[in-house]
Short mmCIF file of C-alpha atoms in Angstrom, two decimals:
data_model
loop_
_atom_site.label_atom_id
_atom_site.label_comp_id
_atom_site.label_asym_id
_atom_site.label_seq_id
_atom_site.Cartn_x
_atom_site.Cartn_y
_atom_site.Cartn_z
CA MET A 985 -19.63 -4.00 26.89
CA ALA A 986 -18.49 -2.34 29.78
CA ARG A 987 -16.13 0.75 29.32
CA ARG A 988 -12.80 0.27 30.66
CA GLN A 989 -11.22 2.98 32.85
CA GLU A 990 -8.46 4.78 30.56
CA ASP A 991 -5.57 3.76 32.45
CA GLN A 992 -6.02 0.36 33.37
CA VAL A 993 -3.59 -2.42 32.74
CA ASP A 994 -2.57 -5.71 34.54
CA GLY A 995 0.29 -7.03 36.40
CA ARG A 996 3.87 -5.09 35.79
CA ALA A 997 1.95 -3.11 32.89
CA ASN A 998 0.31 -0.94 35.53
CA CYS A 999 1.68 2.38 34.90
CA ARG A 1000 -0.76 5.16 36.46
CA LEU A 1001 0.07 8.71 35.34
CA ASP A 1002 0.38 11.57 37.76
CA ALA A 1003 0.92 14.92 37.34
CA ALA A 1004 4.83 14.40 37.43
CA ALA A 1005 4.65 11.93 35.03
CA LEU A 1006 2.62 13.55 32.42
CA PRO A 1007 5.35 16.03 30.79
CA LEU A 1008 7.53 12.89 30.37
CA HIS A 1009 4.79 11.11 28.58
CA GLN A 1010 4.22 14.05 26.28
CA LEU A 1011 7.63 14.54 25.70
CA SER A 1012 8.08 10.41 25.03
CA LEU A 1013 5.33 10.97 22.40
CA PHE A 1014 6.47 14.42 20.77
CA CYS A 1015 9.90 12.69 20.21
CA ALA A 1016 8.28 9.40 18.72
CA LEU A 1017 6.24 11.32 15.97
CA LEU A 1018 9.16 13.60 15.35
CA ILE A 1019 11.01 10.42 14.60
CA ALA A 1020 8.10 9.03 12.38
CA ALA A 1021 8.07 12.39 10.28
CA THR A 1022 11.77 12.33 9.93
CA LEU A 1023 12.17 8.63 8.51
CA ARG A 1024 9.10 9.12 6.55
CA LEU A 1025 10.54 12.33 4.85
CA SER A 1026 13.67 10.47 4.34
CA VAL A 1027 12.31 7.69 2.33
CA LEU A 1028 9.95 10.20 0.39
CA THR A 1029 13.23 12.12 -0.82
CA HIS A 1030 14.84 9.00 -2.52
CA ASP A 1031 15.39 9.12 -6.13
CA VAL A 1032 13.48 5.82 -7.16
CA ARG A 1033 11.30 5.39 -10.41
CA PHE A 1034 7.80 4.53 -10.27
CA HIS A 1035 6.77 0.64 -9.75
CA PRO A 1036 4.45 -0.28 -12.63
CA ASP A 1037 1.22 0.23 -10.54
CA GLU A 1038 2.27 3.70 -9.25
CA ALA A 1039 3.21 4.69 -12.78
CA LEU A 1040 -0.13 3.63 -14.10
CA TYR A 1041 -2.05 5.49 -10.76
CA ALA A 1042 0.05 8.59 -11.79
CA THR A 1043 -0.61 8.59 -15.24
CA TYR A 1044 -4.76 8.29 -14.68
CA ALA A 1045 -3.80 11.21 -11.73
CA ARG A 1046 -2.08 13.47 -14.34
CA ARG A 1047 -5.10 13.37 -16.57
CA MET A 1048 -7.61 14.49 -13.90
CA ALA A 1049 -5.20 17.09 -12.94
CA ARG A 1050 -4.29 18.40 -16.31
CA TYR A 1051 -7.40 17.91 -18.39
CA GLY A 1052 -10.17 17.41 -15.50
CA ASP A 1053 -10.94 14.26 -16.93
CA LEU A 1054 -12.82 12.67 -13.86
CA LEU A 1055 -14.42 9.55 -15.26
CA LEU A 1056 -11.42 8.21 -17.20
CA SER A 1057 -14.08 6.53 -19.16
CA ASP A 1058 -11.41 4.53 -21.63
CA ALA A 1059 -9.31 3.63 -18.90
CA PRO A 1060 -9.54 0.19 -17.27
CA LEU A 1061 -9.99 1.09 -13.93
CA ASP A 1062 -10.10 -1.42 -11.27
CA LYS A 1063 -10.71 0.70 -8.27
CA PRO A 1064 -12.72 3.73 -6.91
CA PRO A 1065 -11.48 7.19 -7.65
CA LEU A 1066 -10.82 8.52 -4.43
CA GLY A 1067 -6.94 7.68 -4.29
CA LEU A 1068 -6.54 8.80 -7.68
CA LEU A 1069 -8.18 12.16 -7.09
CA VAL A 1070 -5.85 12.62 -3.89
CA ASN A 1071 -2.99 12.40 -6.19
CA ALA A 1072 -4.35 14.63 -8.87
CA LEU A 1073 -4.85 17.17 -6.32
CA SER A 1074 -1.55 16.73 -5.28
CA PHE A 1075 -0.17 17.34 -9.04
CA SER A 1076 -2.34 20.72 -9.37
CA ALA A 1077 -1.14 22.28 -6.33
CA LEU A 1078 2.68 21.13 -6.07
CA GLY A 1079 3.24 20.20 -9.75
CA GLU A 1080 3.84 16.75 -11.43
CA HIS A 1081 6.60 14.93 -9.99
CA GLU A 1082 7.34 11.46 -8.57
CA PHE A 1083 7.83 13.29 -5.29
CA THR A 1084 4.34 14.96 -5.47
CA ALA A 1085 2.61 11.71 -6.27
CA ARG A 1086 4.14 10.23 -3.35
CA LEU A 1087 3.98 13.19 -0.74
CA PRO A 1088 0.29 12.06 -0.15
CA ALA A 1089 1.05 8.75 1.33
CA ALA A 1090 3.92 10.00 3.31
CA PHE A 1091 1.30 12.45 5.12
CA PHE A 1092 -1.35 9.75 5.47
CA SER A 1093 1.21 7.21 6.93
CA LEU A 1094 2.41 9.68 9.48
CA LEU A 1095 -1.27 10.38 10.65
CA GLY A 1096 -1.86 6.52 10.58
CA VAL A 1097 1.00 6.34 13.30
CA ALA A 1098 -0.67 9.21 15.41
CA ALA A 1099 -4.15 7.21 15.25
CA SER A 1100 -2.78 4.13 15.82
CA TYR A 1101 -1.30 5.39 19.08
CA ARG A 1102 -4.50 7.26 19.97
CA LEU A 1103 -6.62 3.91 19.27
CA ALA A 1104 -4.10 1.82 21.17
CA ARG A 1105 -4.52 4.35 24.25
CA ARG A 1106 -8.47 4.34 24.04
CA LEU A 1107 -8.44 0.39 24.32
CA LEU A 1108 -5.33 -0.75 25.70
CA SER A 1109 -3.08 1.28 28.02
CA GLN A 1110 -0.82 4.13 27.91
CA ARG A 1111 2.41 1.88 28.29
CA ALA A 1112 1.15 -0.47 25.42
CA ALA A 1113 0.10 2.72 23.36
CA LEU A 1114 3.51 4.22 23.45
CA ILE A 1115 4.95 0.66 22.58
CA VAL A 1116 2.30 0.72 19.40
CA LEU A 1117 3.85 4.23 18.53
CA ALA A 1118 7.31 3.06 18.55
CA ILE A 1119 6.84 -0.23 16.54
CA LEU A 1120 5.04 1.68 13.79
CA THR A 1121 7.49 4.46 13.82
CA LEU A 1122 10.17 2.08 13.04
CA SER A 1123 8.11 -0.20 11.14
CA PRO A 1124 9.99 -1.23 7.56
CA PHE A 1125 6.58 -2.01 6.19
CA ASP A 1126 4.89 1.02 7.12
CA LEU A 1127 8.04 3.13 6.08
CA ALA A 1128 8.27 1.62 2.71
CA PHE A 1129 4.81 2.56 1.60
CA SER A 1130 5.39 6.05 2.97
CA GLY A 1131 7.39 6.54 0.25
CA SER A 1132 5.17 5.14 -2.64
CA ALA A 1133 1.97 6.20 -4.43
CA PHE A 1134 0.09 3.35 -3.68
CA HIS A 1135 -3.25 4.16 -1.99
CA ASP A 1136 -3.04 1.66 0.58
CA PRO A 1137 -1.82 4.24 3.36
CA LEU A 1138 -4.84 6.16 2.83
CA LEU A 1139 -7.04 3.00 3.24
CA THR A 1140 -5.33 2.13 6.28
CA LEU A 1141 -5.78 5.65 7.73
CA CYS A 1142 -9.45 5.57 7.16
CA CYS A 1143 -9.98 2.17 8.85
CA LEU A 1144 -7.91 3.65 11.80
CA LEU A 1145 -9.93 6.61 12.06
CA CYS A 1146 -13.29 4.93 11.58
CA ALA A 1147 -12.50 2.66 14.38
CA LEU A 1148 -11.10 5.53 16.67
CA LEU A 1149 -14.24 7.44 15.96
CA ILE A 1150 -16.47 4.57 16.69
CA SER A 1151 -14.64 4.10 20.09
CA TYR A 1152 -15.55 7.61 21.01
CA GLU A 1153 -19.03 7.21 20.08
CA ARG A 1154 -18.64 9.80 16.96
CA PRO A 1155 -20.81 7.48 14.35
CA PHE A 1156 -21.42 10.26 11.57
CA LEU A 1157 -17.67 11.07 11.53
CA ALA A 1158 -16.72 7.29 11.72
CA GLY A 1159 -19.20 6.66 8.57
CA ILE A 1160 -17.45 9.43 6.72
CA PHE A 1161 -14.15 7.91 6.85
CA ALA A 1162 -15.57 4.38 6.21
CA ALA A 1163 -17.09 5.89 3.25
CA CYS A 1164 -13.66 7.12 2.14
CA ALA A 1165 -12.00 3.67 2.77
CA ILE A 1166 -14.67 2.12 0.66
CA ALA A 1167 -14.11 5.05 -2.29
CA THR A 1168 -10.37 4.33 -2.10
CA LYS A 1169 -10.29 0.61 -2.34
CA GLN A 1170 -12.73 -2.07 -2.45
CA SER A 1171 -10.45 -4.09 0.02
CA ALA A 1172 -12.09 -1.45 2.59
CA LEU A 1173 -14.83 -4.21 2.52
CA GLN A 1174 -12.73 -6.63 4.15
CA PHE A 1175 -10.70 -4.51 6.65
CA LEU A 1176 -13.47 -2.34 7.90
CA PRO A 1177 -15.57 -5.02 9.64
CA ILE A 1178 -12.44 -5.71 11.71
CA TYR A 1179 -11.55 -2.26 12.41
CA LEU A 1180 -15.44 -1.38 13.32
CA LEU A 1181 -15.63 -4.12 15.80
CA ILE A 1182 -12.37 -3.25 17.44
CA GLY A 1183 -13.63 0.26 17.98
CA ALA A 1184 -17.04 -0.72 19.19
CA MET A 1185 -15.48 -2.72 21.95
CA ALA A 1186 -14.97 0.71 23.70
CA LEU A 1187 -19.01 1.44 23.95
CA ASN A 1188 -21.05 1.05 26.73
CA LYS A 1189 -23.95 0.04 24.35
CA LEU A 1190 -25.15 0.22 20.70
CA ARG A 1191 -27.80 2.57 19.79
CA TRP A 1192 -29.99 2.43 16.47
CA ARG A 1193 -29.87 6.14 16.03
CA ASN A 1194 -26.25 5.87 16.01
CA LEU A 1195 -26.14 3.00 13.27
CA LEU A 1196 -28.38 5.13 11.28
CA ARG A 1197 -25.65 8.23 11.37
CA PHE A 1198 -22.81 5.72 10.58
CA SER A 1199 -24.88 4.45 7.81
CA ALA A 1200 -25.68 7.71 6.13
CA PRO A 1201 -22.36 8.81 4.93
CA ILE A 1202 -21.61 5.22 3.45
CA LEU A 1203 -24.92 5.34 1.47
CA THR A 1204 -24.21 8.51 0.18
CA VAL A 1205 -20.92 7.86 -1.09
CA SER A 1206 -22.05 4.46 -2.45
CA LEU A 1207 -24.78 6.32 -4.39
CA ALA A 1208 -21.86 8.71 -5.78
CA LEU A 1209 -19.71 6.10 -6.93
CA VAL A 1210 -22.98 4.30 -8.71
CA ALA A 1211 -23.43 7.61 -10.54
CA TRP A 1212 -19.84 7.93 -11.31
CA ASN A 1213 -19.56 4.42 -12.72
CA ALA A 1214 -22.63 5.05 -14.83
CA ALA A 1215 -21.36 8.11 -16.20
CA ARG A 1216 -17.87 6.52 -17.32
CA ALA A 1217 -20.08 4.02 -19.39
CA ALA A 1218 -16.90 2.01 -19.37
CA PRO A 1219 -17.30 -1.35 -21.26
CA VAL A 1220 -16.40 -3.18 -17.72
CA ASP A 1221 -16.90 -1.27 -14.76
CA PHE A 1222 -14.48 -0.80 -11.91
CA TRP A 1223 -16.28 -3.20 -9.55
CA THR A 1224 -16.24 -6.09 -11.93
CA LEU A 1225 -12.40 -5.31 -12.76
CA GLY A 1226 -11.55 -5.21 -9.20
CA VAL A 1227 -12.94 -8.58 -8.17
CA ILE A 1228 -11.49 -10.40 -11.56
CA ASN A 1229 -8.01 -8.45 -11.66
CA PRO A 1230 -6.81 -10.00 -8.14
CA GLY A 1231 -7.66 -13.54 -9.45
CA ALA A 1232 -8.92 -14.16 -5.94
CA LEU A 1233 -11.98 -16.32 -7.16
CA ARG A 1234 -10.38 -19.66 -6.98
CA LEU A 1235 -8.58 -21.90 -4.20
CA ILE A 1236 -4.99 -22.30 -4.66
CA ARG A 1237 -3.82 -25.55 -6.07
CA SER A 1238 -1.82 -28.01 -4.18
CA ASP A 1239 1.64 -27.09 -5.73
CA GLU A 1240 1.14 -23.58 -4.80
CA VAL A 1241 0.62 -24.15 -0.93
CA LEU A 1242 3.93 -24.06 0.55
CA PRO A 1243 5.27 -21.55 -2.04
CA ARG A 1244 2.41 -19.03 -1.10
CA LEU A 1245 2.87 -19.55 2.47
CA ALA A 1246 6.42 -19.10 2.66
CA ARG A 1247 6.05 -15.77 0.44
CA TRP A 1248 3.30 -14.46 2.55
CA LEU A 1249 5.08 -15.32 5.87
CA SER A 1250 8.21 -13.23 4.44
CA LEU A 1251 6.47 -10.39 3.44
CA TYR A 1252 4.49 -10.20 6.86
CA SER A 1253 7.43 -10.38 8.90
CA GLU A 1254 8.59 -7.15 7.46
CA SER A 1255 5.89 -5.52 9.49
CA VAL A 1256 8.28 -5.36 12.17
CA GLY A 1257 11.62 -6.30 10.12
CA PHE A 1258 13.15 -9.01 12.69
CA ALA A 1259 10.75 -11.85 12.21
CA PRO A 1260 11.10 -13.49 15.73
CA LEU A 1261 9.45 -10.16 17.27
CA LEU A 1262 5.72 -11.45 15.90
CA LEU A 1263 6.27 -14.45 18.51
CA ILE A 1264 5.80 -11.41 21.13
CA GLY A 1265 2.23 -11.01 19.45
CA ALA A 1266 1.70 -14.50 20.07
CA TYR A 1267 2.23 -13.84 23.90
CA GLY A 1268 0.34 -11.25 23.77
CA VAL A 1269 -2.72 -13.36 22.41
CA TRP A 1270 -1.81 -15.59 25.16
CA ARG A 1271 -2.18 -13.08 27.78
CA ALA A 1272 -5.34 -11.76 26.50
CA PHE A 1273 -7.00 -15.34 26.53
CA LYS A 1274 -6.34 -15.33 30.43
CA ALA A 1275 -7.71 -11.42 31.02
CA ALA A 1276 -11.00 -10.49 31.28
CA SER A 1277 -11.02 -6.88 29.96
CA LEU A 1278 -11.60 -4.52 26.96
CA ALA A 1279 -7.97 -4.54 26.40
CA ALA A 1280 -7.85 -8.42 26.23
CA ALA A 1281 -10.90 -8.42 23.92
CA SER A 1282 -9.44 -5.81 21.39
CA ILE A 1283 -6.30 -7.92 21.19
CA LEU A 1284 -8.36 -11.20 20.34
CA LEU A 1285 -10.31 -9.21 17.62
CA SER A 1286 -7.16 -7.73 16.49
CA ALA A 1287 -5.54 -11.27 16.51
CA CYS A 1288 -8.73 -12.91 14.56
CA GLY A 1289 -8.88 -10.39 12.17
CA LEU A 1290 -5.14 -11.05 11.53
CA LEU A 1291 -5.28 -14.55 11.15
CA GLY A 1292 -8.43 -14.53 9.16
CA THR A 1293 -7.19 -12.22 6.49
CA LEU A 1294 -3.60 -14.04 6.41
CA LEU A 1295 -5.50 -17.33 5.88
CA ALA A 1296 -7.65 -15.68 2.91
CA TYR A 1297 -4.94 -14.39 1.24
CA TRP A 1298 -2.62 -17.61 1.54
CA LEU A 1299 -5.62 -20.31 0.37
CA LEU A 1300 -7.54 -18.00 -2.18
CA ALA A 1301 -5.47 -16.90 -5.39
CA PHE A 1302 -4.82 -13.45 -4.21
CA PRO A 1303 -1.71 -11.94 -6.15
CA LEU A 1304 1.40 -12.16 -3.90
CA TYR A 1305 1.37 -8.06 -3.50
CA ASP A 1306 3.15 -6.85 -0.55
CA ARG A 1307 0.86 -3.79 -0.17
CA TYR A 1308 -2.02 -6.05 0.70
CA LEU A 1309 -0.79 -6.43 4.19
CA LEU A 1310 -0.24 -2.94 5.11
CA PRO A 1311 -3.74 -2.49 6.65
CA LEU A 1312 -2.59 -5.36 9.19
CA VAL A 1313 0.26 -3.66 10.33
CA PRO A 1314 -1.16 -1.71 13.16
CA LEU A 1315 -3.28 -4.87 14.33
CA THR A 1316 0.20 -6.49 14.61
CA ALA A 1317 1.48 -3.80 16.33
CA PHE A 1318 -1.37 -3.79 18.80
CA VAL A 1319 -1.23 -7.49 19.63
CA ILE A 1320 2.83 -7.13 20.06
CA GLY A 1321 2.43 -3.58 22.06
CA TYR A 1322 0.10 -5.68 24.33
CA GLY A 1323 2.51 -8.52 24.85
CA MET A 1324 5.59 -6.14 25.47
CA ALA A 1325 3.53 -3.81 27.98
CA ALA A 1326 4.10 -6.83 30.64
CA TRP A 1327 7.86 -6.33 30.43
CA ARG A 1328 10.15 -4.36 32.07
CA ARG A 1329 11.17 -0.93 30.21
CA LEU A 1330 14.98 -2.22 29.79
CA ALA A 1331 13.42 -5.47 27.76
CA ILE A 1332 10.97 -3.08 25.63
CA VAL A 1333 13.93 -0.97 24.66
CA ALA A 1334 16.17 -3.92 23.79
CA ALA A 1335 13.13 -5.38 21.93
CA LEU A 1336 12.64 -2.58 19.82
CA MET A 1337 16.19 -2.00 18.96
CA LEU A 1338 16.03 -5.21 17.32
CA MET A 1339 13.98 -3.37 14.82
CA LEU A 1340 16.64 -0.47 13.89
CA PRO A 1341 18.69 -2.38 11.31
CA PHE A 1342 15.58 -3.25 9.24
CA THR A 1343 14.33 0.35 9.67
CA LEU A 1344 17.86 1.59 8.32
CA ARG A 1345 17.83 -0.54 5.67
CA THR A 1346 14.31 0.57 4.60
CA VAL A 1347 15.50 4.30 4.67
CA GLY A 1348 18.66 3.38 2.57
CA ASN A 1349 16.27 1.61 0.16
CA ALA A 1350 12.74 2.75 0.14
CA HIS A 1351 11.47 -0.16 -1.86
CA SER A 1352 13.09 -2.85 -0.18
CA ILE A 1353 9.95 -4.31 0.45
CA GLY A 1354 8.87 -6.79 -1.99
CA ILE A 1355 9.57 -4.50 -4.70
CA GLN A 1356 12.40 -4.75 -7.31
CA SER A 1357 12.92 -1.22 -7.84
CA GLU A 1358 16.26 -1.64 -9.76
CA PHE A 1359 13.99 -3.38 -12.45
CA TYR A 1360 13.09 0.01 -13.69
CA ARG A 1361 16.07 1.91 -12.82
CA GLY A 1362 16.45 4.27 -16.09
CA VAL A 1363 13.00 4.12 -17.48
CA ASP A 1364 12.79 8.22 -17.30
CA GLN A 1365 15.95 8.24 -19.37
CA LEU A 1366 14.77 5.56 -21.54
CA ALA A 1367 11.81 7.55 -22.06
CA ALA A 1368 13.77 10.85 -23.08
CA HIS A 1369 15.68 8.82 -25.89
CA ILE A 1370 12.66 7.51 -27.25
CA ASN A 1371 11.08 11.14 -27.39
CA ALA A 1372 14.23 12.38 -29.00
CA LEU A 1373 13.55 9.63 -31.97
CA ASP A 1374 12.63 11.55 -35.39
CA GLY A 1375 9.05 11.17 -36.65
CA ALA A 1376 6.53 8.92 -35.05
CA PRO A 1377 8.37 5.89 -34.02
CA LEU A 1378 6.89 2.33 -33.22
CA VAL A 1379 8.27 0.90 -29.90
CA TYR A 1380 7.73 -2.68 -29.18
CA ASP A 1381 7.65 -3.89 -25.28
CA HIS A 1382 6.89 -6.44 -22.92
CA TRP A 1383 7.83 -5.21 -19.53
CA LEU A 1384 7.58 -1.44 -19.53
CA SER A 1385 4.29 -0.26 -20.68
CA TRP A 1386 2.98 1.74 -17.75
CA GLU A 1387 6.25 3.03 -16.52
CA LEU A 1388 6.78 4.34 -19.96
CA ARG A 1389 3.38 5.88 -20.56
CA TYR A 1390 4.19 7.92 -17.67
CA TYR A 1391 7.58 8.93 -18.12
CA LEU A 1392 7.08 9.81 -21.89
CA GLY A 1393 4.51 12.34 -21.16
CA ASP A 1394 0.98 13.09 -21.94
CA SER A 1395 1.21 13.68 -25.63
CA PRO A 1396 4.16 11.21 -26.70
CA ARG A 1397 5.08 11.04 -30.62
CA ALA A 1398 6.02 7.30 -29.97
CA GLN A 1399 3.54 4.57 -30.24
CA LEU A 1400 3.98 2.19 -27.70
CA VAL A 1401 2.99 -1.44 -28.81
CA TRP A 1402 2.55 -4.13 -26.00
CA TYR A 1403 3.42 -7.84 -27.06
CA PRO A 1404 2.77 -10.96 -24.85
CA SER A 1405 5.49 -12.98 -25.97
CA ALA A 1406 8.57 -13.21 -28.37
CA GLU A 1407 6.76 -15.33 -30.82
CA TRP A 1408 4.04 -13.03 -31.43
CA LEU A 1409 6.36 -10.18 -32.09
CA ALA A 1410 8.63 -12.22 -34.28
CA ARG A 1411 5.06 -12.97 -36.38
CA ASP A 1412 4.56 -9.37 -36.68
CA VAL A 1413 8.03 -7.54 -36.74
CA CYS A 1414 8.78 -7.51 -40.30
CA HIS A 1415 5.35 -6.73 -41.55
CA LEU A 1416 4.65 -3.75 -39.44
CA PRO A 1417 5.77 0.03 -40.21
CA THR A 1418 9.16 1.01 -39.64
CA PRO A 1419 11.22 2.70 -37.95
CA SER A 1420 10.48 0.51 -35.16
CA TYR A 1421 12.28 -0.16 -32.00
CA PHE A 1422 12.27 -2.64 -29.09
CA ALA A 1423 12.58 -1.44 -25.13
CA ALA A 1424 13.62 -4.22 -22.79
CA PRO A 1425 15.70 -4.63 -19.30
CA GLU A 1426 19.11 -5.92 -20.82
CA ALA A 1427 18.99 -8.98 -18.50
CA ALA A 1428 15.69 -10.34 -19.69
CA ALA A 1429 16.16 -9.41 -23.53
CA TRP A 1430 17.98 -12.18 -24.58
CA ARG A 1431 15.56 -14.87 -25.50
CA TRP A 1432 13.65 -12.12 -27.55
CA LEU A 1433 16.58 -11.13 -29.32
CA ALA A 1434 17.32 -14.98 -30.27
CA VAL A 1435 13.52 -15.34 -31.42
CA LEU A 1436 13.48 -12.10 -33.48
CA ASN A 1437 17.24 -13.00 -34.94
CA ALA A 1438 15.61 -16.32 -36.30
CA VAL A 1439 12.98 -14.32 -38.37
CA GLY A 1440 15.42 -12.12 -39.86
CA ALA A 1441 15.08 -9.21 -37.50
CA ARG A 1442 18.40 -7.60 -36.52
CA LEU A 1443 18.42 -5.32 -33.32
CA GLN A 1444 21.07 -2.77 -32.80
CA PRO A 1445 21.29 -1.18 -29.23
CA ILE A 1446 21.23 2.74 -29.40
CA ALA A 1447 20.71 3.59 -25.89
CA ARG A 1448 21.34 2.01 -22.48
CA THR A 1449 19.99 3.58 -19.22
CA PRO A 1450 20.52 0.65 -18.19
CA LEU A 1451 17.51 -0.25 -19.92
CA VAL A 1452 18.00 -0.74 -23.45
CA LEU A 1453 16.80 0.82 -26.48
CA TYR A 1454 17.10 -1.46 -29.63
CA GLN A 1455 16.75 -0.06 -33.55
CA ILE A 1456 14.97 -3.04 -35.66
CA THR A 1457 15.89 -3.71 -39.08
CA CYS A 1458 14.51 -6.50 -41.11
CA GLU A 1459 16.33 -8.67 -43.87
CA GLN A 1460 15.03 -8.29 -47.07
CA PRO A 1461 13.98 -11.99 -48.74
#
């Protein structure tokens, strides 16, 4: 693969830099990164309660930070520990708050924007790289997860840095970030090959010694993960749970085909907010088919990675989790940026302006992408009411276990008991110790109340936050 000259672009996209243009380019880069940082800080400061998975990760990280429990032997972990360790370090350094749990993701997201720009500058052109930078700065998807405690921003950053360092023939450093990606989430194994191939497009030739340098950190970290997993001595190791929990071990059923397709396309469109902009990516792929250059080959690889991953998510029974798409957002920006690079400047600005309403919506509601944050509103107040109860109350729950376990604190007096259905709880409710309580979202509790009333249990609301805490009393036969 021949190395491309750094500023080569084709057609009207040819935009050579000279000494006079350089300050304007640097100013544009600085302003874009400043806007990216401002938007991510705005999202980070939202007063939003944890999503259940965020609460679970934060609970584990708190144990690591407070007690040095790095093994979490009794926890059903389904992922490697690096993301949890990062959250634990944030807790130790800055205190245990929602803000500090989410702060690392904002930092990783901003670094990811910068790394995406540099990778696009290396593989495509300066013009395309600036467009990629603008797209990721405004991306509702990237913004939403920059204000979360999920580990996907760290995974995405590691993949980007791995590709970037490979493109500059820095195999050992690239191997370190590849190892960090694997130590963050097992899904790194599906994204790293895509990013590695894209980064390798910039190399003159592949050298065996570089392959060894790249592999050394990965092997070292893999052995460390094996040792950590063995030391945990958990009943089921995290690799096995990581395969079982997503449920992607089967093809989807015929009745799932259209609903899953619609859902994934709806979530994927949030990468740019204004869904028709994705058609520009198709135009970019068409341009790449007609060209014979490093940039074109990189775009075709990005498109293949996008299409292959989306097909796997659709046709295999992966959960419909929006965060699974986050590592695809930079690739989407690459193909759209390449397509837009052939346009006139005014057309590029107009297209980017179409993203603004969706960007502002996300800034106004940080968890607007696939997460119903209003469902968990008031869970911290509910936990405070439970902690104020006398004695060691028994609290039954179906919806809020992971969130309550975080907000109740490390050593709650209350005992949380999860039940899978109203019928199961009705069978036991009047035969278990008292006092007992039932925590539920008010809109979802009516069926449970009816079933429990039918067996003689009476539920009196004693706190609304707007989640409801009911006190249970049973009629004597």
